[in-house]
Each structure stands twice: as C-alpha cells, then as structure tokens.
Amino acid sequence: MSEIKEQAKKCGVLGCTGMVGQRFLTLLSRHPSFKVFKIGASSRSAGKPYEKACKWKLSEALDANISKLVVSECKPENFQGCDIIFSGLDSDVAGEIESSFRSAGFAVFSNAKNYRMDPSVPLVVPLVNADHIDSVANQKARYGGYIVTNANCSTTGLVLPLKALMDAFGVLKSISVVTLQAISGAGYPGVPSLDIIDNVVPFIDGEEEKIETETRKILGTFDGVQFLDAPGTNVSAHCNRVPVLDGHLSCISVSFETKSKPSIAEISRAFEKYVPLPCEMECYSAPSSSIRVLEGVDRPQPRLDRYAENGFAVTVGRVRKDTVFDVRFVALVHNTILGAAGSSILNAEIAERKGLL
Ligand SMILES: NC(=O)c1ccc[n+]([C@@H]2O[C@H](COP(=O)([O-])OP(=O)(O)OC[C@H]3O[C@@H](n4cnc5c(N)ncnc54)[C@H](OP(=O)(O)O)[C@@H]3O)[C@@H](O)[C@H]2O)c1
C-alpha cells in the first residue's frame, strides 16, 4: 500500500472538520491512489493538529497519520503541491474560497451549493452524468483551474433511479418525491436535539427547490458548450428531517410520457441492469451494482441498508403500481458517502481517467 501511495495524487481537503470533511478523510485514508496531503478549515481550527481541531463523529477510527496533520486556513498558497482539492466547505464561504482555488489553477471537487447551477460548472452525480465532466475544458481555458460540483445529498438518491428509468423508458413526465432526511445532512452541530428527538421537522431550508432544479440539470445533456435541461422532469418535492443519523430515504412516484407503460417487472429489471460510466471505467470507488433492488416488503431502511456497496449504491424497494402516477418506490442513499464525499472522490477518479487532472 505504501508503495502505491508513493505515486498517489496529493489531495487537499477544505472543510476537513465538518461532517463531509470527516467522511472525505476516512474514504481517502484507504484510497489506493489518492493521498491526503493538506487539510483546511476556518481560522478557528487553523494552526491546530487535526485531532485537536475536530470533534470526530464517525464510528470508524481516524487515521493516525491524518490526525497529526496541522489544519491550514483555506488559501491557495497553503495548498501548493496538491493535485486535487476536495471541498466540504460551508456554503457561506465556499463561493469565494473555491473560486480562489480555481483561479490558482486547482481542480476543485465541491459539495457546496454555490456553483451547482452556474452555467459554466458541471453538476455531476458520477453514477448518472459522468460525461458532463468533459465541460471542465471550458473552465480551464478561462480560469486556469476548474470546479466540479456534486449534487445535494437527497437529489443524488433521486436522480440515480430516475436515470435508469429514463434510459429504459424515455422522458419522465412528472415526479413526486417525499424525503425523510438524516440529521448528519445538516452538518455539525446541525439540528438542535430538542428539535429532532421524538420528532419530525417538515421543513429543510432551500432543499425542495434544490431537488427540483438540480434534477433537470443532472438528467440533461452537455452539448459541448452549454448544459441543456432534461425535457419533462417536472419534480414536486416535500422534504422532512427525521431522527436518523445517516441515510436519506425518499418515497418517489413517477409518470412516463410514453403511452406504452412498462410493467413493474420491467421497471425493477431496468434498475438492476443499469450500469453507469464509472462502473464501465472500473473506477476504484465505483460499486459493483449501482442500484440494488431489495425484495423485503419493508426495505430499504437506513440502519440496515445505508452501507450497501460501502455506501456507494442507492438501494430501492417497494416497487409497485401507483394509483395516480405510473409507478412508486422507495430509495435510500448514504448522504455523506454517495450523497457527498464519495461522489466527489468518484468524480475525481473519472477526471483522472479522462486525463483532466
Ligand atoms: N452533510 C451532508 O450530508 C451534505 C451532503 C451534501 C452536501 N453537503 C454540503 O457540504 C458542505 C459541508 O457540509 P457539512 O455537513 O460537512 O457541514 P459542517 O459539518 O457544518 O462543516 C463545515 C466545514 O466548513 C468549515 N468552515 C466554516 N466556516 C469557514 C471559513 N470561514 N473558512 C474556512 N472553512 C470554514 C468548517 O470548519 P471549522 O470547523 O473550522 O468551523 C467545517 O470544516 C456544505 O456546503 C453542505 O451543504 C453536505
């Protein structure tokens, strides 16, 4: 392992102390060809060794070498020598900081919302629209570096099954989604315990709008110059925060534009047969099966199913006829793995394969 890591790409992780940052460090600590080289957070954390700056919240132990790294302020000059910058920055500061890294020539893989809908920046869920990464050539020409964003965590759990349905049955006319989202999705310290224990909060600021707009861009196309929204794809979203640690569950109903409606068996087969580009490219973090269809009548469940394929797959269950739409089902995504840090890492693996790093 140490020999492989000798030639590894050197990674900087911005927002290293947060929920997404902690997941980055865990996933990167066991990555064969990416190595954590520099870490950054706010001035509150800068100058301290990571183990002192961070309140570690994951059940997996922090890598001993990473725990000794000293946290820097998020300035490009502190990250010289990095081949890749991963960002788990709070959106209040991500806009300015990520753009300064792009202007300094870095390849930035971001989880923040700031550039997701920017017409020059790809919004990439790697198991859905990996081809949009090709657009970074335009940013490189303009800025020297580039930003690749990944989606809002609940959007990721929605677009993966939708893409499998689109590929198999054409335009999706209408989509209804009701989410039940874990508290780690709100970062740390996040939702106060008095608000969430023994409770459900039927509001997550800005989340419904993000799902409705991001879905169209992700399922759309890149024509070499611009991103074109997917036709149809009218999404209605209700978002709820529930007392679960990790894993966003979504109850999804879909109508197809086609008059010849697929059967439930055909729909389940379309989920199972779906093979995205990173799997074909044999990227290190790509799951062997990107959508797992579960048979149990009461699955997926966050506690039981969020680590399917090490957290890199979406699990789907309860695929059945809908009385108003054509089909309904339940989908689950691990919000800080495939829904955040894991997707950024997969995006970087794709960029590396495409010679863009
Ligand atoms: N949690 C999820 O499931 C999830 C999923 C998808 C996307 N996202 C997005 O990913 C980003 C991170 O989310 P999170 O849940 O990890 O949030 P978080 O736990 O609140 O972490 C925020 C990080 O940003 C850093 N930060 C705050 N102010 C800063 C400043 N002025 N300069 C530099 N760094 C600063 C914090 O460092 P200090 O510790 O030093 O304050 C911390 O490392 C957000 O944009 C979020 O919307 C989150």
Coordinates of C-alpha atoms in Angstrom, one line a residue, residues 67-317:
S67 CA -4.8 13.0 12.9
K68 CA -1.4 14.7 13.2
L69 CA -1.7 16.9 10.2
V70 CA -2.0 20.6 11.0
V71 CA -5.1 22.4 9.8
S72 CA -4.4 25.4 7.5
E73 CA -6.5 28.4 6.5
C74 CA -8.2 27.8 3.2
K75 CA -5.9 29.8 1.0
P76 CA -4.4 28.5 -2.3
E77 CA -0.9 29.3 -1.2
N78 CA -1.3 26.9 1.7
F79 CA -2.2 24.0 -0.7
Q80 CA 0.8 24.2 -3.1
G81 CA 1.7 20.7 -4.4
C82 CA -1.9 19.4 -4.3
D83 CA -3.1 17.7 -7.5
I84 CA -6.8 17.7 -6.3
I85 CA -8.8 19.9 -3.9
F86 CA -11.9 18.4 -2.3
S87 CA -14.3 20.8 -0.7
G88 CA -16.7 20.2 2.2
L89 CA -17.0 23.9 2.9
D90 CA -20.0 25.6 4.4
S91 CA -21.8 27.4 1.6
D92 CA -21.5 30.7 3.4
V93 CA -17.8 30.7 2.5
A94 CA -17.4 28.1 -0.3
G95 CA -18.2 30.6 -3.2
E96 CA -15.2 32.9 -2.7
I97 CA -12.8 30.2 -1.4
E98 CA -13.5 27.7 -4.2
S99 CA -13.2 30.3 -6.9
S100 CA -9.8 31.5 -5.5
F101 CA -8.5 27.9 -5.8
R102 CA -9.9 27.6 -9.3
S103 CA -8.1 30.8 -10.3
A104 CA -4.9 29.5 -8.8
G105 CA -5.1 26.6 -11.3
F106 CA -6.5 23.8 -9.0
A107 CA -9.1 21.1 -9.9
V108 CA -11.8 21.6 -7.2
F109 CA -14.4 18.9 -6.4
S110 CA -17.1 20.6 -4.3
N111 CA -20.1 19.6 -2.2
A112 CA -21.4 23.2 -1.7
K113 CA -24.5 24.5 -3.5
N114 CA -22.8 27.8 -4.6
Y115 CA -21.7 26.8 -8.2
R116 CA -24.1 23.9 -8.8
M117 CA -26.4 25.9 -11.1
D118 CA -23.6 28.0 -12.7
P119 CA -24.0 27.6 -16.4
S120 CA -20.2 27.0 -16.8
V121 CA -19.9 24.5 -14.0
P122 CA -20.8 20.8 -14.3
L123 CA -23.2 19.4 -11.6
V124 CA -22.1 15.7 -11.7
V125 CA -23.6 12.8 -9.9
P126 CA -20.9 10.3 -11.1
L127 CA -23.3 7.3 -11.4
V128 CA -25.6 9.4 -13.6
N129 CA -23.9 12.1 -15.8
A130 CA -20.2 11.5 -15.6
D131 CA -19.9 12.7 -19.2
H132 CA -20.7 16.3 -18.0
I133 CA -17.1 16.4 -16.6
D134 CA -15.8 16.9 -20.1
S135 CA -17.1 20.5 -19.8
V136 CA -14.2 21.5 -17.5
A137 CA -12.1 22.1 -20.5
N138 CA -14.0 25.4 -21.0
Q139 CA -13.4 26.5 -17.4
K140 CA -9.7 25.5 -17.6
A141 CA -9.3 27.8 -20.7
R142 CA -11.0 30.7 -18.8
Y143 CA -9.7 30.3 -15.3
G144 CA -6.7 28.0 -15.3
G145 CA -8.4 25.6 -13.0
Y146 CA -11.9 24.3 -12.7
I147 CA -14.7 23.4 -10.3
V148 CA -16.8 20.2 -10.5
T149 CA -19.8 20.2 -8.1
N150 CA -21.8 17.2 -6.9
A151 CA -25.5 17.4 -6.0
N152 CA -27.5 18.0 -2.9
C153 CA -27.5 14.7 -1.0
S154 CA -31.2 13.9 -1.4
T155 CA -31.1 14.8 -5.1
T156 CA -28.4 12.1 -5.6
G157 CA -30.7 9.4 -4.1
L158 CA -33.4 10.5 -6.5
V159 CA -31.6 11.0 -9.8
L160 CA -29.9 7.6 -9.9
P161 CA -33.1 5.5 -10.1
L162 CA -34.7 8.3 -12.4
K163 CA -31.7 8.0 -14.8
A164 CA -32.2 4.2 -15.0
L165 CA -35.9 4.7 -15.8
M166 CA -35.2 7.5 -18.4
D167 CA -32.6 5.3 -20.2
A168 CA -35.1 2.4 -20.4
F169 CA -38.4 4.1 -21.0
G170 CA -37.8 7.7 -22.2
V171 CA -39.0 11.0 -20.9
L172 CA -40.2 11.2 -17.3
K173 CA -43.3 13.5 -17.3
S174 CA -43.9 14.0 -13.6
I175 CA -42.1 13.1 -10.4
S176 CA -43.2 13.4 -6.8
V177 CA -40.7 12.9 -4.0
V178 CA -41.1 13.0 -0.3
T179 CA -37.8 12.8 1.6
L180 CA -37.0 11.6 5.1
Q181 CA -33.5 13.0 5.7
A182 CA -30.9 12.2 8.3
I183 CA -29.5 14.7 10.8
S184 CA -25.9 14.4 9.5
G185 CA -27.2 16.1 6.4
A186 CA -27.4 19.3 8.3
G187 CA -23.7 19.2 9.3
Y188 CA -22.3 19.6 12.8
P189 CA -23.7 20.6 15.3
G190 CA -26.7 20.8 13.0
V191 CA -30.2 20.4 14.2
P192 CA -30.7 21.0 18.0
S193 CA -31.6 17.8 19.8
L194 CA -34.7 19.4 21.3
D195 CA -36.0 19.9 17.8
I196 CA -35.3 16.4 16.4
I197 CA -35.6 13.8 19.2
D198 CA -39.1 12.3 19.3
N199 CA -40.0 14.5 16.3
V200 CA -40.1 15.1 12.5
V201 CA -39.4 18.5 11.1
P202 CA -41.3 19.1 7.8
F203 CA -39.0 21.8 6.5
I204 CA -35.4 22.0 5.3
D205 CA -34.5 25.4 4.1
G206 CA -33.9 25.6 0.3
E207 CA -33.9 21.8 -0.1
E208 CA -37.1 21.3 -2.1
E209 CA -36.0 24.0 -4.6
K210 CA -32.6 22.3 -4.9
I211 CA -34.1 18.9 -5.7
E212 CA -36.5 20.4 -8.3
T213 CA -33.9 22.4 -10.2
E214 CA -30.7 20.2 -9.8
T215 CA -32.6 17.1 -11.1
R216 CA -33.2 18.8 -14.5
K217 CA -29.6 19.8 -15.0
I218 CA -28.2 16.4 -13.9
L219 CA -30.5 14.4 -16.2
G220 CA -30.0 16.9 -19.0
T221 CA -27.2 17.0 -21.6
F222 CA -23.9 18.9 -22.2
D223 CA -23.7 19.8 -25.9
G224 CA -20.0 20.9 -25.9
V225 CA -20.9 24.5 -25.0
Q226 CA -23.8 24.5 -22.6
F227 CA -25.9 22.4 -20.3
L228 CA -29.5 21.7 -21.5
D229 CA -32.2 20.6 -19.0
A230 CA -33.8 17.3 -19.4
P231 CA -37.2 17.5 -21.1
G232 CA -40.3 16.8 -18.9
T233 CA -38.8 16.0 -15.5
N234 CA -41.3 18.1 -13.5
V235 CA -40.4 17.5 -9.9
S236 CA -42.5 18.2 -6.8
A237 CA -40.5 17.7 -3.6
H238 CA -41.5 17.6 0.1
C239 CA -38.5 17.5 2.5
N240 CA -38.6 16.3 6.1
R241 CA -35.8 16.0 8.7
V242 CA -36.1 12.8 10.8
P243 CA -34.2 11.4 13.8
V244 CA -31.8 9.1 11.8
L245 CA -28.0 9.6 12.0
D246 CA -27.1 8.8 8.3
G247 CA -29.1 7.9 5.2
H248 CA -31.8 9.8 3.3
L249 CA -34.9 7.8 2.4
S250 CA -37.2 9.0 -0.4
C251 CA -40.7 7.9 -1.4
I252 CA -40.8 8.5 -5.1
S253 CA -43.7 8.4 -7.7
V254 CA -43.1 8.7 -11.4
S255 CA -45.3 9.1 -14.6
F256 CA -43.8 8.3 -18.0
E257 CA -44.5 10.2 -21.2
T258 CA -44.8 7.1 -23.3
K259 CA -48.3 5.6 -23.8
S260 CA -46.9 2.0 -23.6
K261 CA -46.4 1.9 -19.8
P262 CA -43.7 -0.5 -18.6
S263 CA -44.7 -3.3 -16.2
I264 CA -43.4 -3.4 -12.6
A265 CA -41.1 -6.3 -13.5
E266 CA -39.7 -4.3 -16.4
I267 CA -39.1 -1.4 -14.1
S268 CA -37.3 -3.5 -11.5
R269 CA -35.2 -5.0 -14.3
A270 CA -34.3 -1.5 -15.6
F271 CA -32.9 -0.6 -12.1
E272 CA -30.9 -3.8 -11.8
K273 CA -29.5 -3.7 -15.3
Y274 CA -28.4 0.0 -15.1
V275 CA -24.6 0.3 -15.5
P276 CA -23.1 3.8 -15.2
L277 CA -19.9 5.0 -16.8
P278 CA -17.7 4.8 -13.6
C279 CA -18.5 1.1 -13.4
E280 CA -17.6 0.6 -17.0
M281 CA -14.4 2.5 -16.5
E282 CA -13.7 0.3 -13.4
C283 CA -13.1 3.4 -11.2
Y284 CA -11.8 2.3 -7.8
S285 CA -14.8 3.6 -5.8
A286 CA -17.5 2.5 -8.3
P287 CA -19.9 0.0 -6.8
S288 CA -20.3 -3.4 -8.5
S289 CA -24.1 -2.7 -8.6
S290 CA -25.1 1.0 -8.5
I291 CA -28.9 0.4 -7.8
R292 CA -29.7 -2.6 -5.6
V293 CA -33.3 -3.7 -5.7
L294 CA -34.3 -5.2 -2.3
E295 CA -37.0 -7.8 -2.1
G296 CA -38.2 -7.3 1.6
V297 CA -41.6 -5.6 1.8
D298 CA -40.2 -3.1 4.4
R299 CA -36.9 -2.2 2.8
P300 CA -34.8 -0.2 2.3
Q301 CA -34.2 1.1 5.8
P302 CA -31.4 3.5 6.8
R303 CA -30.0 1.4 9.6
L304 CA -29.9 -1.8 7.6
D305 CA -29.1 -0.6 4.1
R306 CA -27.1 2.6 4.0
Y307 CA -23.8 0.8 3.7
A308 CA -24.8 -1.2 0.6
E309 CA -21.7 -1.3 -1.6
N310 CA -19.8 0.6 1.1
G311 CA -22.3 3.5 0.8
F312 CA -21.7 3.9 -2.9
A313 CA -25.0 2.4 -4.1
V314 CA -28.7 3.5 -3.9
T315 CA -31.0 0.8 -2.6
V316 CA -34.5 0.6 -4.0
G317 CA -37.5 -1.3 -2.7

